[in-house]
Coordinates of C-alpha atoms in Angstrom, one line a residue:
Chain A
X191 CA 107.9 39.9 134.7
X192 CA 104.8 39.1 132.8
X193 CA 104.5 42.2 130.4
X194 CA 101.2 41.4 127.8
X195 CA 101.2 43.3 124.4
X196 CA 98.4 46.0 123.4
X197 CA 97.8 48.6 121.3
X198 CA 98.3 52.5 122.9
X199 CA 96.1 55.5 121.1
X200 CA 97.3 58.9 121.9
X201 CA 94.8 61.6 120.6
X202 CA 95.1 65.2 120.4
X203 CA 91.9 67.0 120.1
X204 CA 90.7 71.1 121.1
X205 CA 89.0 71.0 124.5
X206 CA 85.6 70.8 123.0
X207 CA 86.3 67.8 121.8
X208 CA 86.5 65.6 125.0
X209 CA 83.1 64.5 125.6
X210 CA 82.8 63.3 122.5
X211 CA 86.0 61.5 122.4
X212 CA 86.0 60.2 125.7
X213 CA 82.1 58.8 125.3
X214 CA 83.7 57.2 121.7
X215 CA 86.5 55.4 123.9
X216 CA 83.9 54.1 126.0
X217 CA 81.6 52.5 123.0
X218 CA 84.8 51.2 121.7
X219 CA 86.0 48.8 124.0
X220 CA 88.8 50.8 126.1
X221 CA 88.3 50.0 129.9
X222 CA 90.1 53.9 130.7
X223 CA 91.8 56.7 129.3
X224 CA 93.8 59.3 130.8
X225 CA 93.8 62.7 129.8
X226 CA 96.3 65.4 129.8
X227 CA 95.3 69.0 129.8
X228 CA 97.1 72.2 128.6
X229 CA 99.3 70.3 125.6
X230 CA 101.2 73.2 124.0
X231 CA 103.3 73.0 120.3
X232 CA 102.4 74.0 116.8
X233 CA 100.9 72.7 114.1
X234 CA 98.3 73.3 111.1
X235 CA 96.7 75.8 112.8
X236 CA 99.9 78.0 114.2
X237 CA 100.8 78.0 118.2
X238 CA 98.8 75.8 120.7
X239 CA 98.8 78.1 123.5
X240 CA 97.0 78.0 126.5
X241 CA 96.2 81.1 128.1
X242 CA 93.9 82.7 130.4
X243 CA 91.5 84.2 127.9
X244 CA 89.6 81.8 126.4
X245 CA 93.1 80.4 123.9
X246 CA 92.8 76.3 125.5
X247 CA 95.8 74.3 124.2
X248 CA 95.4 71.1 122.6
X249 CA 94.3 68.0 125.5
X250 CA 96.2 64.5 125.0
X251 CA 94.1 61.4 125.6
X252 CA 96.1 58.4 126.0
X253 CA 94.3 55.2 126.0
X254 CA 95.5 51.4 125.8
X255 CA 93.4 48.7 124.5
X256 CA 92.9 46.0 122.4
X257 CA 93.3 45.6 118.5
X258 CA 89.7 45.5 118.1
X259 CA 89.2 48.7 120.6
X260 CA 92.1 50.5 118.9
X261 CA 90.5 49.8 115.0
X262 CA 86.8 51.0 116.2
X263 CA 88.3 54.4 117.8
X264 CA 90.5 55.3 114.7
X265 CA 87.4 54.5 112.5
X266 CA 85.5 57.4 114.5
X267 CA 88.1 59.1 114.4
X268 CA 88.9 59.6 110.9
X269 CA 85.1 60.9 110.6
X270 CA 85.9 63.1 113.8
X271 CA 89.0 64.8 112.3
X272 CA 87.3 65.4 108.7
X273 CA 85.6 68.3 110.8
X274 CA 87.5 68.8 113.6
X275 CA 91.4 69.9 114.5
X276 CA 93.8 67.2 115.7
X277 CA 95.8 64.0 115.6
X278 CA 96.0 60.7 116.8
X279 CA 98.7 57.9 116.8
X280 CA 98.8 54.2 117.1
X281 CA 101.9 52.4 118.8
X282 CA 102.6 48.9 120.1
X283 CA 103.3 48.7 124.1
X284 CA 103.9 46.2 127.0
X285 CA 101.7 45.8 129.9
X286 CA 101.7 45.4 133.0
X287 CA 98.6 43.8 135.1
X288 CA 96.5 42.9 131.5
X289 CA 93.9 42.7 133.2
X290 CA 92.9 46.3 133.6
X291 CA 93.0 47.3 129.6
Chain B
X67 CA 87.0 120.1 122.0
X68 CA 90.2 119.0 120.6
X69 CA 91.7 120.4 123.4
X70 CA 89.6 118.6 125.8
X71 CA 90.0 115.5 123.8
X72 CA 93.2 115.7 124.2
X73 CA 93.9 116.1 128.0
X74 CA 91.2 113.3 127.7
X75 CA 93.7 111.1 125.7
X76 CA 96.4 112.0 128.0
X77 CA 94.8 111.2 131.4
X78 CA 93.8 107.9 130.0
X79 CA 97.6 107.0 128.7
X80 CA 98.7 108.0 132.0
X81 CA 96.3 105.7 133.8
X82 CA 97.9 102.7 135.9
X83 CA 95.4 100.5 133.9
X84 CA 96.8 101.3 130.8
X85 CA 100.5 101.9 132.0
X86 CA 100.2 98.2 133.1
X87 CA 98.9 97.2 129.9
X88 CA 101.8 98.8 127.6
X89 CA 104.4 97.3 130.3
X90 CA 103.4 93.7 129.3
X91 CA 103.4 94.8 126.2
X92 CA 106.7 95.9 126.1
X93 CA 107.9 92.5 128.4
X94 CA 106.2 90.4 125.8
X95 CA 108.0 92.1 122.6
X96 CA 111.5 91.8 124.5
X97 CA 110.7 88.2 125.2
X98 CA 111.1 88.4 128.9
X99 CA 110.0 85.4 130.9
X100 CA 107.4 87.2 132.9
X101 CA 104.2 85.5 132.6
X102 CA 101.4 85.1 134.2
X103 CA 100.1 81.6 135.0
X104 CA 97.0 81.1 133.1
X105 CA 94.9 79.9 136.3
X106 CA 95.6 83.0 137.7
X107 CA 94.7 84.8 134.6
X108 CA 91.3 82.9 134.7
X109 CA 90.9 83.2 138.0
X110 CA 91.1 87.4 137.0
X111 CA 88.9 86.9 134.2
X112 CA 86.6 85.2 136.4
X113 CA 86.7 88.4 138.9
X114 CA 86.7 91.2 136.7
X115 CA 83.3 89.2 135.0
X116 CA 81.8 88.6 138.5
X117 CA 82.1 92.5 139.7
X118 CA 81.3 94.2 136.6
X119 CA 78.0 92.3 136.3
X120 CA 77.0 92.2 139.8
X121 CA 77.8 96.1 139.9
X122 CA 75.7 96.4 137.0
X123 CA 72.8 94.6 138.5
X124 CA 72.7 96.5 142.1
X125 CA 72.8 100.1 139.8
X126 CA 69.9 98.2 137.5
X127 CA 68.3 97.3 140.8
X128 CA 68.6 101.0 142.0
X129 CA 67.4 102.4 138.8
X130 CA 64.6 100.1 138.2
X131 CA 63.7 98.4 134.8
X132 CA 63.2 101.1 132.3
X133 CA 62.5 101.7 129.2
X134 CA 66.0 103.2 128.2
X135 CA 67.3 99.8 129.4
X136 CA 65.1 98.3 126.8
X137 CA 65.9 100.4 124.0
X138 CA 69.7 100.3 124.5
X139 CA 69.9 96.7 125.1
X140 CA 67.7 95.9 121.5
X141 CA 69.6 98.8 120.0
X142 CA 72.7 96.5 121.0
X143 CA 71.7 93.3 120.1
X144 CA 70.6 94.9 116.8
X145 CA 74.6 95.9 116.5
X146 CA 75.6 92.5 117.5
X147 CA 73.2 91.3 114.9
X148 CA 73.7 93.1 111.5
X149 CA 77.7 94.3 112.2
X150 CA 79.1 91.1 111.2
X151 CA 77.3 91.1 107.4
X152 CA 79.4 94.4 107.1
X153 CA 82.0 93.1 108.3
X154 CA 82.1 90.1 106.4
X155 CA 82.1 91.6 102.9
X156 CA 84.8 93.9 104.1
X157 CA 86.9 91.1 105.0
X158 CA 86.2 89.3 102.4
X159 CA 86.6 91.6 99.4
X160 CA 88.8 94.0 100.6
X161 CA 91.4 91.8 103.2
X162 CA 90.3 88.7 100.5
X163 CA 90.1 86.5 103.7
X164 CA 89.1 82.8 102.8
X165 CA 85.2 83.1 103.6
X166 CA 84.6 80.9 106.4
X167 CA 87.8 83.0 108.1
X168 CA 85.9 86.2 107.0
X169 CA 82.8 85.1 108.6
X170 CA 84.4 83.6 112.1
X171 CA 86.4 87.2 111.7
X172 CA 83.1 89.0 111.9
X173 CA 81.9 87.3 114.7
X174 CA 84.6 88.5 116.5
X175 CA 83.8 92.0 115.8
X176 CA 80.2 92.0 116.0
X177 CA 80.2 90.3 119.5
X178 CA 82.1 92.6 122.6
X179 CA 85.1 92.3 124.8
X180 CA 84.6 92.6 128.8
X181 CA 88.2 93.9 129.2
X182 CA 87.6 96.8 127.0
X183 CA 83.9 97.4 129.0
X184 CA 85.8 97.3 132.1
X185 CA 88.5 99.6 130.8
X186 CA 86.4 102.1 129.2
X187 CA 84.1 102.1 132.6
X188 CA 87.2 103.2 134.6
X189 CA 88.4 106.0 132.1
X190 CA 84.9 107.0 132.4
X191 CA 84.9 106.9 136.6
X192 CA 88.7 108.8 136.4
X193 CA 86.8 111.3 134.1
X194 CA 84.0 112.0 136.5
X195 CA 81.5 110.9 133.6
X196 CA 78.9 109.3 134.8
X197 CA 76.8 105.9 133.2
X198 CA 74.1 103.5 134.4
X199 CA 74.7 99.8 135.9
X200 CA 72.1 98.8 132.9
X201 CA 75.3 98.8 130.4
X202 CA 76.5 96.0 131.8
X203 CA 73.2 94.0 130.6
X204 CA 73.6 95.1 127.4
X205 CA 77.3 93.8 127.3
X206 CA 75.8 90.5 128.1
X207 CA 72.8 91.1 125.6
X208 CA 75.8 92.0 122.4
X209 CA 78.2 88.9 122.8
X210 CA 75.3 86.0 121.3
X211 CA 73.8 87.8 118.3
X212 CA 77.7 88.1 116.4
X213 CA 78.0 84.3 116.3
X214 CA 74.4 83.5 115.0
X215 CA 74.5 86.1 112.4
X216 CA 78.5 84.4 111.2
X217 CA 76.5 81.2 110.9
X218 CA 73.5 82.2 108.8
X219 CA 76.4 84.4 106.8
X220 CA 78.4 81.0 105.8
X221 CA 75.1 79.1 105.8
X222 CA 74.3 75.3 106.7
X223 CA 77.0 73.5 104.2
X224 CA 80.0 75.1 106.1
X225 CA 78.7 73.9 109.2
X226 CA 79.7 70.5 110.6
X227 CA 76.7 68.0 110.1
X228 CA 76.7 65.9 113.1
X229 CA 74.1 66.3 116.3
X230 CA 76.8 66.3 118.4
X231 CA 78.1 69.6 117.3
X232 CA 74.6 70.9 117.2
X233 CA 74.8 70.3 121.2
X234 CA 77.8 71.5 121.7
X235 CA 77.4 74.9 120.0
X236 CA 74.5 75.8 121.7
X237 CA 76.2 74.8 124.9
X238 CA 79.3 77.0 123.9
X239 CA 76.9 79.8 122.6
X240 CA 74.6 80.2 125.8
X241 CA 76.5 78.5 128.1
X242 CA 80.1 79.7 128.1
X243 CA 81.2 80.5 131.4
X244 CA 82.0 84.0 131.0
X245 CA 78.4 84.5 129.7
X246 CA 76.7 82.7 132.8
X247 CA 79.0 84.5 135.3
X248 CA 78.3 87.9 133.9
X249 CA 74.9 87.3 133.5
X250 CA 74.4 85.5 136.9
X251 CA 76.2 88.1 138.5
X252 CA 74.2 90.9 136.9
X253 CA 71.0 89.0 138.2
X254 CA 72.4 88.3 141.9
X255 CA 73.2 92.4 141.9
X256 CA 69.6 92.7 140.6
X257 CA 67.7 90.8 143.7
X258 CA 70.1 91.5 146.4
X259 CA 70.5 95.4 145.3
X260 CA 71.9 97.8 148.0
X261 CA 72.4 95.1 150.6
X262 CA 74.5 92.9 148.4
X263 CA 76.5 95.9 147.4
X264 CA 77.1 96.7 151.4
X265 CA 78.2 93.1 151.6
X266 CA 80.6 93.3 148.8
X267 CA 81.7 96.7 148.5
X268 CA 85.1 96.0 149.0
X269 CA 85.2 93.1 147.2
X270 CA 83.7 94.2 143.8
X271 CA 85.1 97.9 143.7
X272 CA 87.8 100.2 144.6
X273 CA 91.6 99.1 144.7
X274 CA 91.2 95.5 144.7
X275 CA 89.0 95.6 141.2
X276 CA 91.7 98.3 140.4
X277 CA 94.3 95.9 141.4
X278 CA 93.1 93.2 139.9
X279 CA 92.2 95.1 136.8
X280 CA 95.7 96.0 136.7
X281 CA 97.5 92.7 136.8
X282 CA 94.6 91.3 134.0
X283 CA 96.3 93.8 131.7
X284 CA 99.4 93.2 132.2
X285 CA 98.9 89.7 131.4
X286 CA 97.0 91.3 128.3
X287 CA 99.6 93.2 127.1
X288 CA 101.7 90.3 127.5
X289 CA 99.5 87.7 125.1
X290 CA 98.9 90.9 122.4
X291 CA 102.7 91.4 121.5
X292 CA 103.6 87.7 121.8
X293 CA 100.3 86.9 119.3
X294 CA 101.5 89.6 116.8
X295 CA 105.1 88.6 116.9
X296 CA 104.0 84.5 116.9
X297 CA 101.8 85.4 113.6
X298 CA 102.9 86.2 109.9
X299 CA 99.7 85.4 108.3
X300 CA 98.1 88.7 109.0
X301 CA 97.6 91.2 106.3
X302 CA 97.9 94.8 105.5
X303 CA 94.0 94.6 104.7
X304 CA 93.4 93.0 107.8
X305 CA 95.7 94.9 109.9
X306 CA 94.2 97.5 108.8
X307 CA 90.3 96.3 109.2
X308 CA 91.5 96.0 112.9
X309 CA 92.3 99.1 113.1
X310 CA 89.6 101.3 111.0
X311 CA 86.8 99.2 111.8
X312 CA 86.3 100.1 115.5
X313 CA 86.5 103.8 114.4
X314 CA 84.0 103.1 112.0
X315 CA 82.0 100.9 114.7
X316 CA 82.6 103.2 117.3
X317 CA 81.3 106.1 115.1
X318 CA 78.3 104.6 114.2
X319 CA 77.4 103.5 118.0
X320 CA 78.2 106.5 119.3
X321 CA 75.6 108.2 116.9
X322 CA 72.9 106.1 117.3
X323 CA 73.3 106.0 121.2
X324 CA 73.5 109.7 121.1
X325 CA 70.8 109.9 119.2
X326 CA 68.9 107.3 121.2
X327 CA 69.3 109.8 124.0
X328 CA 71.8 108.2 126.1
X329 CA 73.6 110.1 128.7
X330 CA 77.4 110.8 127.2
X331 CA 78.2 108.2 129.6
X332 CA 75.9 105.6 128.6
X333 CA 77.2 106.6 124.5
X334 CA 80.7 106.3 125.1
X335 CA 80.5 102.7 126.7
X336 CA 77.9 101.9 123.7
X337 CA 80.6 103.0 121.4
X338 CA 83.3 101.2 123.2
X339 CA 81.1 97.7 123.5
X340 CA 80.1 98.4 119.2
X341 CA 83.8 99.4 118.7
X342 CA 85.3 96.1 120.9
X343 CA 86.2 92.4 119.5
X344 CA 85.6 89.6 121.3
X345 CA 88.4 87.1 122.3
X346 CA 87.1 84.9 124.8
X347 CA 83.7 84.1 124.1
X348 CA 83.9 84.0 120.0
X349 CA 87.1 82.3 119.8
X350 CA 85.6 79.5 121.5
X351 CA 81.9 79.2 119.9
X352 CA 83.9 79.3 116.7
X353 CA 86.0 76.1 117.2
X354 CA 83.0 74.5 117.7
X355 CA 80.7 76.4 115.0
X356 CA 83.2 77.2 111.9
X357 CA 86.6 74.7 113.1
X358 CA 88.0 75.2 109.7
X359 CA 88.3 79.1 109.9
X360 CA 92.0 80.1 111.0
X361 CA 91.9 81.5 114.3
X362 CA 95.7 82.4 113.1
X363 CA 93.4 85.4 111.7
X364 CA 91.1 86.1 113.9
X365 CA 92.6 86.1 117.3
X366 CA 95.4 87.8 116.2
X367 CA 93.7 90.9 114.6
X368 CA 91.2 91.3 117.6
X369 CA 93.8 90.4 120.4
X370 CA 96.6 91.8 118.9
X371 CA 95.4 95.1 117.2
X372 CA 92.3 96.2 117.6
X373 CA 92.4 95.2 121.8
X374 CA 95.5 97.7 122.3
X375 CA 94.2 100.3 119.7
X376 CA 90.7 100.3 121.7
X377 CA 92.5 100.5 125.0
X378 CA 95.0 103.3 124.1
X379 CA 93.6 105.6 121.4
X380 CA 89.8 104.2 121.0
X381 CA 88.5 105.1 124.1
X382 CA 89.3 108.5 124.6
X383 CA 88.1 108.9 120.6
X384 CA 84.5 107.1 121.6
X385 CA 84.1 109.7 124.7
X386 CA 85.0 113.2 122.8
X387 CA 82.8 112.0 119.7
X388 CA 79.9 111.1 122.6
X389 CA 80.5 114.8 123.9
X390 CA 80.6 116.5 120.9
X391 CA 77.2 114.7 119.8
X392 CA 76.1 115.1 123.2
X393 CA 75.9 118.9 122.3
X394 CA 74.4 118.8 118.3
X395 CA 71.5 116.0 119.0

């Protein structure tokens, strides 16, 4: 089995943040993303709960790249997160099918 | 008058709107696993948003553009406008909320909750009071003016930097959903007027919107007592604003619609939409606008206290001061 390694962001941002994130990924090098609504937990802020008035639970964006991809993104992202709630992560995976990240 | 306030009081606590509301409530305290799934719950939110304002239009449609409209819809943005610079230095020196907090906290409470409208429109209808279609514009006109006035309260440094945000405030401000639904609905009632109400009479009105009404507040009851129990961070101070300050509100609405004129009708729904928090809308606008303010606060206080209060003692309290001003001015 011909497994490749990269580099796998996972970043939890408020709903209103996914544009921005998402149009950062893009600039950055990432060829997709996948994005996973309704993420619920607790943090800094209390409960993430999503509900149906207007509370939106925290969205997971789960992206795998290269090095250089994955080092442009958390740059933005430090700058993001000075203003804005949320988290990200960095982690080594396997690949299948390189070609598509 | 106290007597009639009363029996007022009662009618509305017996009501199944309110009877639904007090069950979630009690579900949500006991930690029972009913829920209701929160596309469902938007999908009510959407409803109840969609008939108030197009009922609104077709009786603004009926009534024509007046000049009581006018007044009572600048009289409410004027609300919307100054009540959070109140409300701010009450939060701040008296419930000593951290200041951005204390601003986003005042946006809540200067801007309006639908849900409390809606509610305070059927006590009025079991009442047999009656009140224009118009209010229902100046809902719509009340919920923007909260969140400006928050920001020119903290000022420019507190405020993120980037264009970005700049965009995306000003697309959460004017462009929320529940603000175009309301307001598009209120417009679509406007042009298609008695014909659109034929088409959707049972659609927008009578048991289904009671019905619907119904389950929104259960599901309201449910998220009020599960947000108090979820949150330590609130206060005596600010328990306490959540609670005193849409008397206070309420007061002051209902004297300066009564003295405006307005139908008893028209006051009491002024005096519920002055005395209401906003939990959709603001909540929203302020992650954007203020993101280090603790919604922990915020949410909580409107949601969890002044919501129920407004709901169960408020509007009754709105409608005898109305009547009893109705009668003086």
């Amino acid at each position: 089995m011909n497994l490749v390694p990269k580099k796998r962001l996972d970043i939890f941002v408020e709903q209103h943040g996914l544009a921005a994130v998402e149009d950062m990924l893009g600039k950055s090098g990432f060829k997709g993303w996948s994005v996973f609504q309704g993420i619920e937990g607790a943090g800094a802020h209390g409960m993430w709960r999503q509900t149906g008035v207007g509370e939106q639970a925290a969205l997971l964006i789960v992206a795998i790249g290269n090095e250089d991809s994955a080092q442009a993104a958390l740059v933005w992202l430090e700058q993001y997160f000075k203003t804005y709630s949320g988290v990200a992560t960095l982690a080594d995976v396997s690949v299948m099918r390189p070609e598509r990240f | 008058m106290i007597e009639s306030g009363l029996s007022a009081a009662i009618v509305n606590l017996a009501s199944p709107a309110i009877l639904f509301f007090a069950l979630g409530a009690i579900a949500g305290a006991l930690r029972s696993d009913l829920t209701i799934p929160d596309q469902a719950a938007k999908t009510l939110a959407l409803y109840l948003m969609l008939s108030i304002g197009f009922k609104g239009g077709v009786e603004a449609h009926a009534a024509g553009f007046t000049t009581e409209l006018v007044a009572t819809g600048a009289l409410g943005v004027l609300f919307s406008f100054t009540t959070p610079f109140v409300a701010f230095f009450v939060l701040r020196h008296v419930c000593k909320l951290e200041r951005i907090t204390a601003a986003a906290t005042a946006a809540h409470y200067g801007s309006v909750s639908l849900v409390t409208f809606a509610a305070g429109a059927e006590y009025l209808r079991s009442m047999d009071v009656a009140f224009s279609g118009h209010m229902a514009a100046v809902l719509a006109l009340m919920e923007t003016p909260a969140i400006l006035a928050a920001l020119l309260v903290v000022g420019e440094r507190s405020q993120p930097e980037n264009g970005q945000y700049r965009a995306g405030l000003w697309r959460e401000v004017l462009l929320n959903g529940a603000a175009v639904l309301l307001v598009g609905a209120f417009v679509v009632g406007l042009i298609t007027g008695e014909r659109g109400a034929n088409q959707l009479s049972g659609f927008v009105s009578g048991p289904l919107f009671q019905g619907a009404l119904c389950l929104f507040l259960l599901d309201m009851g449910l998220l009020a007592s599960r947000r108090l129990a979820q949150n330590s961070q609130l206060n005596v101070a600010s328990f306490a604003f959540a609670i005193l300050w849409p008397v206070c509100a309420g007061g002051a609405g209902a004297l300066a619609a009564s003295s405006l004129g307005l139908s008893i009708g028209d006051a009491t729904l002024f005096a519920v939409l002055t005395a209401s928090a906003s939990y959709i809308a603001v909540p929203a606008a302020m992650r954007v606008a203020l993101p280090k303010a603790d919604a922990g606060v915020s949410l909580p206080m409107a949601l969890g206290v002044t919501f129920p209060f407004n709901l169960i003692v408020g509007i009754p309290l709105y409608h005898a001061l109305c009547s009893a001003l109705g009668g003086f001015l």
